[in-house]
PDB file of C-alpha atoms in Angstrom:
ATOM      1  CA  MET A 168       0.000   0.000   0.000  1.00 90.00           C
ATOM      2  CA  ASP A 169       3.074   2.220  -0.221  1.00 93.00           C
ATOM      3  CA  TRP A 170       1.681   3.698  -3.463  1.00 96.00           C
ATOM      4  CA  LEU A 171      -0.797   5.720  -1.370  1.00 97.00           C
ATOM      5  CA  ILE A 172       1.978   7.709   0.310  1.00 97.00           C
ATOM      6  CA  PRO A 173       2.918   9.810  -2.754  1.00 97.00           C
ATOM      7  CA  PHE A 174      -0.794  10.116  -3.641  1.00 97.00           C
ATOM      8  CA  ILE A 175      -1.490  11.638  -0.197  1.00 98.00           C
ATOM      9  CA  LEU A 176       1.553  13.910  -0.521  1.00 97.00           C
ATOM     10  CA  VAL A 177       0.438  15.184  -3.949  1.00 97.00           C
ATOM     11  CA  LEU A 178      -3.186  15.645  -2.834  1.00 98.00           C
ATOM     12  CA  ASP A 179      -1.975  17.654   0.155  1.00 98.00           C
ATOM     13  CA  GLN A 180       0.334  19.831  -1.937  1.00 97.00           C
ATOM     14  CA  ILE A 181      -2.383  20.514  -4.530  1.00 98.00           C
ATOM     15  CA  SER A 182      -4.803  21.596  -1.785  1.00 98.00           C
ATOM     16  CA  LYS A 183      -2.168  23.896  -0.291  1.00 97.00           C
ATOM     17  CA  LYS A 184      -1.370  25.424  -3.688  1.00 97.00           C
ATOM     18  CA  LEU A 185      -5.090  26.010  -4.315  1.00 97.00           C
ATOM     19  CA  ALA A 186      -5.418  27.633  -0.882  1.00 97.00           C
ATOM     20  CA  GLN A 187      -2.488  29.897  -1.656  1.00 96.00           C
ATOM     21  CA  GLU A 188      -3.895  30.823  -5.081  1.00 96.00           C
ATOM     22  CA  TYR A 189      -7.552  31.350  -4.165  1.00 96.00           C
ATOM     23  CA  LEU A 190      -7.904  31.908  -0.415  1.00 96.00           C
ATOM     24  CA  MET A 191      -5.286  34.515   0.445  1.00 94.00           C
ATOM     25  CA  GLY A 192      -7.115  37.339   2.204  1.00 93.00           C
ATOM     26  CA  LYS A 193     -10.485  35.595   1.861  1.00 95.00           C
ATOM     27  CA  THR A 194     -12.742  33.470   4.006  1.00 95.00           C
ATOM     28  CA  ILE A 195     -15.215  31.100   2.386  1.00 95.00           C
ATOM     29  CA  HIS A 196     -18.028  29.893   4.611  1.00 96.00           C
ATOM     30  CA  ILE A 197     -18.840  26.225   3.987  1.00 95.00           C
ATOM     31  CA  ILE A 198     -21.153  25.601   6.958  1.00 96.00           C
ATOM     32  CA  GLY A 199     -21.956  29.040   8.346  1.00 95.00           C
ATOM     33  CA  ASP A 200     -19.230  30.133  10.753  1.00 93.00           C
ATOM     34  CA  PHE A 201     -18.659  26.538  11.880  1.00 96.00           C
ATOM     35  CA  LEU A 202     -16.539  25.385   8.902  1.00 96.00           C
ATOM     36  CA  THR A 203     -14.670  27.905   6.785  1.00 97.00           C
ATOM     37  CA  LEU A 204     -11.830  27.945   4.277  1.00 97.00           C
ATOM     38  CA  SER A 205      -9.030  30.486   4.544  1.00 96.00           C
ATOM     39  CA  TYR A 206      -5.278  30.711   3.937  1.00 96.00           C
ATOM     40  CA  VAL A 207      -3.265  30.413   7.152  1.00 94.00           C
ATOM     41  CA  THR A 208       0.444  29.772   7.717  1.00 91.00           C
ATOM     42  CA  ASN A 209       1.526  27.586  10.617  1.00 86.00           C
ATOM     43  CA  THR A 210       5.112  27.369  11.879  1.00 82.00           C
ATOM     44  CA  GLY A 211       4.139  24.818  14.522  1.00 75.00           C
ATOM     45  CA  ILE A 212       2.950  21.256  14.258  1.00 69.00           C
ATOM     46  CA  ALA A 213      -0.555  19.802  13.913  1.00 60.00           C
ATOM     47  CA  PHE A 214      -3.329  22.228  14.855  1.00 57.00           C
ATOM     48  CA  GLY A 215      -0.877  25.065  15.514  1.00 59.00           C
ATOM     49  CA  ILE A 216       0.964  23.844  18.616  1.00 66.00           C
ATOM     50  CA  PHE A 217       4.704  24.573  19.128  1.00 70.00           C
ATOM     51  CA  GLN A 218       4.684  27.677  16.904  1.00 74.00           C
ATOM     52  CA  GLY A 219       7.920  29.251  15.699  1.00 72.00           C
ATOM     53  CA  HIS A 220      10.282  26.268  15.444  1.00 73.00           C
ATOM     54  CA  PRO A 221       9.737  24.819  11.942  1.00 73.00           C
ATOM     55  CA  PHE A 222      13.243  23.388  11.508  1.00 76.00           C
ATOM     56  CA  ILE A 223      13.217  21.548  14.838  1.00 78.00           C
ATOM     57  CA  MET A 224       9.661  20.317  14.199  1.00 80.00           C
ATOM     58  CA  GLY A 225      10.788  19.120  10.758  1.00 80.00           C
ATOM     59  CA  ILE A 226      13.665  17.135  12.249  1.00 84.00           C
ATOM     60  CA  ILE A 227      11.453  15.594  14.929  1.00 86.00           C
ATOM     61  CA  ALA A 228       8.716  14.770  12.409  1.00 87.00           C
ATOM     62  CA  THR A 229      11.247  13.180  10.021  1.00 90.00           C
ATOM     63  CA  PHE A 230      12.617  11.043  12.847  1.00 93.00           C
ATOM     64  CA  VAL A 231       9.119   9.953  13.914  1.00 92.00           C
ATOM     65  CA  VAL A 232       8.053   9.151  10.330  1.00 94.00           C
ATOM     66  CA  THR A 233      11.214   7.079   9.828  1.00 94.00           C
ATOM     67  CA  ILE A 234      10.521   5.082  13.002  1.00 95.00           C
ATOM     68  CA  ILE A 235       6.874   4.543  12.010  1.00 94.00           C
ATOM     69  CA  TYR A 236       7.894   3.393   8.518  1.00 94.00           C
ATOM     70  CA  ILE A 237      10.456   0.897   9.879  1.00 94.00           C
ATOM     71  CA  TYR A 238       8.026  -0.384  12.523  1.00 93.00           C
ATOM     72  CA  ARG A 239       5.314  -0.715   9.868  1.00 93.00           C
ATOM     73  CA  LYS A 240       7.527  -2.874   7.647  1.00 93.00           C
ATOM     74  CA  ILE A 241       8.500  -5.140  10.564  1.00 93.00           C
ATOM     75  CA  HIS A 242       4.945  -5.388  11.915  1.00 90.00           C
ATOM     76  CA  LEU A 243       3.407  -6.215   8.518  1.00 89.00           C
ATOM     77  CA  LYS A 244       5.820  -9.136   8.059  1.00 91.00           C
ATOM     78  CA  GLN A 245       4.427 -10.686  11.244  1.00 89.00           C
ATOM     79  CA  HIS A 246       0.809  -9.473  11.159  1.00 87.00           C
ATOM     80  CA  LYS A 247      -0.839  -8.944   7.799  1.00 90.00           C
ATOM     81  CA  SER A 248      -3.521  -6.320   8.425  1.00 93.00           C
ATOM     82  CA  PHE A 249      -5.238  -3.994   5.990  1.00 95.00           C
ATOM     83  CA  LEU A 250      -6.296  -1.666   8.830  1.00 96.00           C
ATOM     84  CA  PHE A 251      -2.759  -1.387  10.242  1.00 95.00           C
ATOM     85  CA  ASP A 252      -1.300  -0.857   6.770  1.00 96.00           C
ATOM     86  CA  LEU A 253      -3.854   1.815   5.838  1.00 97.00           C
ATOM     87  CA  SER A 254      -3.552   3.675   9.137  1.00 97.00           C
ATOM     88  CA  THR A 255       0.256   3.867   9.029  1.00 97.00           C
ATOM     89  CA  VAL A 256       0.252   4.890   5.349  1.00 97.00           C
ATOM     90  CA  PHE A 257      -2.186   7.715   6.196  1.00 98.00           C
ATOM     91  CA  ILE A 258       0.069   8.882   9.041  1.00 97.00           C
ATOM     92  CA  ILE A 259       3.258   8.692   6.965  1.00 97.00           C
ATOM     93  CA  GLY A 260       1.738  10.375   3.895  1.00 97.00           C
ATOM     94  CA  GLY A 261       0.208  13.183   5.928  1.00 96.00           C
ATOM     95  CA  ALA A 262       3.353  13.764   7.939  1.00 94.00           C
ATOM     96  CA  LEU A 263       5.471  13.894   4.777  1.00 95.00           C
ATOM     97  CA  GLY A 264       3.131  16.524   3.309  1.00 95.00           C
ATOM     98  CA  ASN A 265       3.812  18.824   6.245  1.00 92.00           C
ATOM     99  CA  ILE A 266       7.538  17.973   6.431  1.00 91.00           C
ATOM    100  CA  TYR A 267       7.848  18.945   2.763  1.00 93.00           C
ATOM    101  CA  ASP A 268       6.354  22.373   3.557  1.00 92.00           C
ATOM    102  CA  ARG A 269       8.622  22.893   6.557  1.00 87.00           C
ATOM    103  CA  VAL A 270      11.720  22.123   4.499  1.00 85.00           C
ATOM    104  CA  ARG A 271      10.602  24.081   1.425  1.00 89.00           C
ATOM    105  CA  ILE A 272       8.989  27.223   2.905  1.00 91.00           C
ATOM    106  CA  GLU A 273       9.533  26.936   6.713  1.00 87.00           C
ATOM    107  CA  TYR A 274       5.822  26.856   7.488  1.00 89.00           C
ATOM    108  CA  VAL A 275       2.798  24.714   6.763  1.00 91.00           C
ATOM    109  CA  VAL A 276      -0.219  25.997   4.847  1.00 95.00           C
ATOM    110  CA  ASP A 277      -3.542  25.358   6.605  1.00 95.00           C
ATOM    111  CA  MET A 278      -6.961  26.090   5.165  1.00 96.00           C
ATOM    112  CA  PHE A 279      -9.802  24.301   6.983  1.00 96.00           C
ATOM    113  CA  SER A 280     -11.085  26.151  10.021  1.00 95.00           C
ATOM    114  CA  VAL A 281     -13.512  24.569  12.478  1.00 95.00           C
ATOM    115  CA  LYS A 282     -15.043  27.006  14.970  1.00 93.00           C
ATOM    116  CA  TYR A 283     -13.836  26.470  18.564  1.00 90.00           C
ATOM    117  CA  PHE A 284     -11.188  24.023  17.333  1.00 88.00           C
ATOM    118  CA  SER A 285      -8.348  24.886  14.984  1.00 86.00           C
ATOM    119  CA  VAL A 286      -7.188  25.471  11.441  1.00 90.00           C
ATOM    120  CA  PHE A 287      -5.755  22.427   9.681  1.00 93.00           C
ATOM    121  CA  ASN A 288      -4.959  20.971   6.262  1.00 95.00           C
ATOM    122  CA  VAL A 289      -5.318  17.767   4.245  1.00 97.00           C
ATOM    123  CA  ALA A 290      -2.085  16.349   5.696  1.00 96.00           C
ATOM    124  CA  ASP A 291      -3.298  16.937   9.272  1.00 94.00           C
ATOM    125  CA  SER A 292      -6.551  15.193   8.355  1.00 96.00           C
ATOM    126  CA  PHE A 293      -4.728  12.111   7.077  1.00 97.00           C
ATOM    127  CA  VAL A 294      -2.527  11.991  10.191  1.00 96.00           C
ATOM    128  CA  THR A 295      -5.595  12.311  12.437  1.00 95.00           C
ATOM    129  CA  VAL A 296      -7.667   9.696  10.594  1.00 98.00           C
ATOM    130  CA  GLY A 297      -4.624   7.411  10.467  1.00 97.00           C
ATOM    131  CA  GLY A 298      -4.154   7.787  14.213  1.00 96.00           C
ATOM    132  CA  ILE A 299      -7.800   6.964  14.872  1.00 98.00           C
ATOM    133  CA  LEU A 300      -7.627   3.891  12.602  1.00 97.00           C
ATOM    134  CA  LEU A 301      -4.411   2.785  14.322  1.00 96.00           C
ATOM    135  CA  ALA A 302      -6.073   3.122  17.729  1.00 95.00           C
ATOM    136  CA  ILE A 303      -9.002   1.023  16.464  1.00 95.00           C
ATOM    137  CA  TYR A 304      -6.556  -1.604  15.182  1.00 94.00           C
ATOM    138  CA  TYR A 305      -4.826  -1.885  18.561  1.00 91.00           C
ATOM    139  CA  LEU A 306      -8.108  -1.813  20.502  1.00 92.00           C
ATOM    140  CA  LYS A 307      -9.485  -4.672  18.405  1.00 89.00           C
ATOM    141  CA  ARG A 308      -6.233  -6.555  18.744  1.00 84.00           C
ATOM    142  CA  SER A 309      -6.094  -6.083  22.506  1.00 78.00           C
ATOM    143  CA  ASN A 310      -9.455  -7.845  22.938  1.00 71.00           C
ATOM    144  CA  ASP A 311      -7.980 -11.041  21.484  1.00 63.00           C
ATOM    145  CA  PRO A 312      -4.232 -10.976  20.764  1.00 55.00           C
ATOM    146  CA  TRP A 313      -4.483 -14.100  18.584  1.00 57.00           C
ATOM    147  CA  LYS A 314      -7.346 -12.796  16.488  1.00 58.00           C
ATOM    148  CA  LYS A 315      -6.465 -11.442  13.070  1.00 55.00           C
ATOM    149  CA  THR A 316      -7.597  -7.805  12.794  1.00 49.00           C
ATOM    150  CA  PHE A 317      -9.097  -6.898   9.410  1.00 50.00           C
TER     151      PHE A 317
END
């Protein structure tokens, strides 16, 4: 399922380019004030935390992605699981989308704003969904360690 990683990276970069082209200085209301689109730069990590240290966040994120990728390869040799594979590919692809921005322009472009929450991008969404799917995988596995999960 490695082929999904560059697909996620490209999808993320296209969405960021479109945000830069069409949303700068604008706010588009999708669902009233609850969900809007706007161009925002983020020098921190997911959902705007740890602002102002893009290089350090890039190094940490690269290290974490490398560990996840190695662990994924080892784990899949022992436990074939579509859910585990999909969740880790989502996390890796999303993380690489934001690492690419940090290396290239020293900030990440965000565009989706949810009222009372945060501003995020496609890469953040893949990382979040991947994390949720990974948690589901381990929760299902913990109920019966011998049971094959998905």
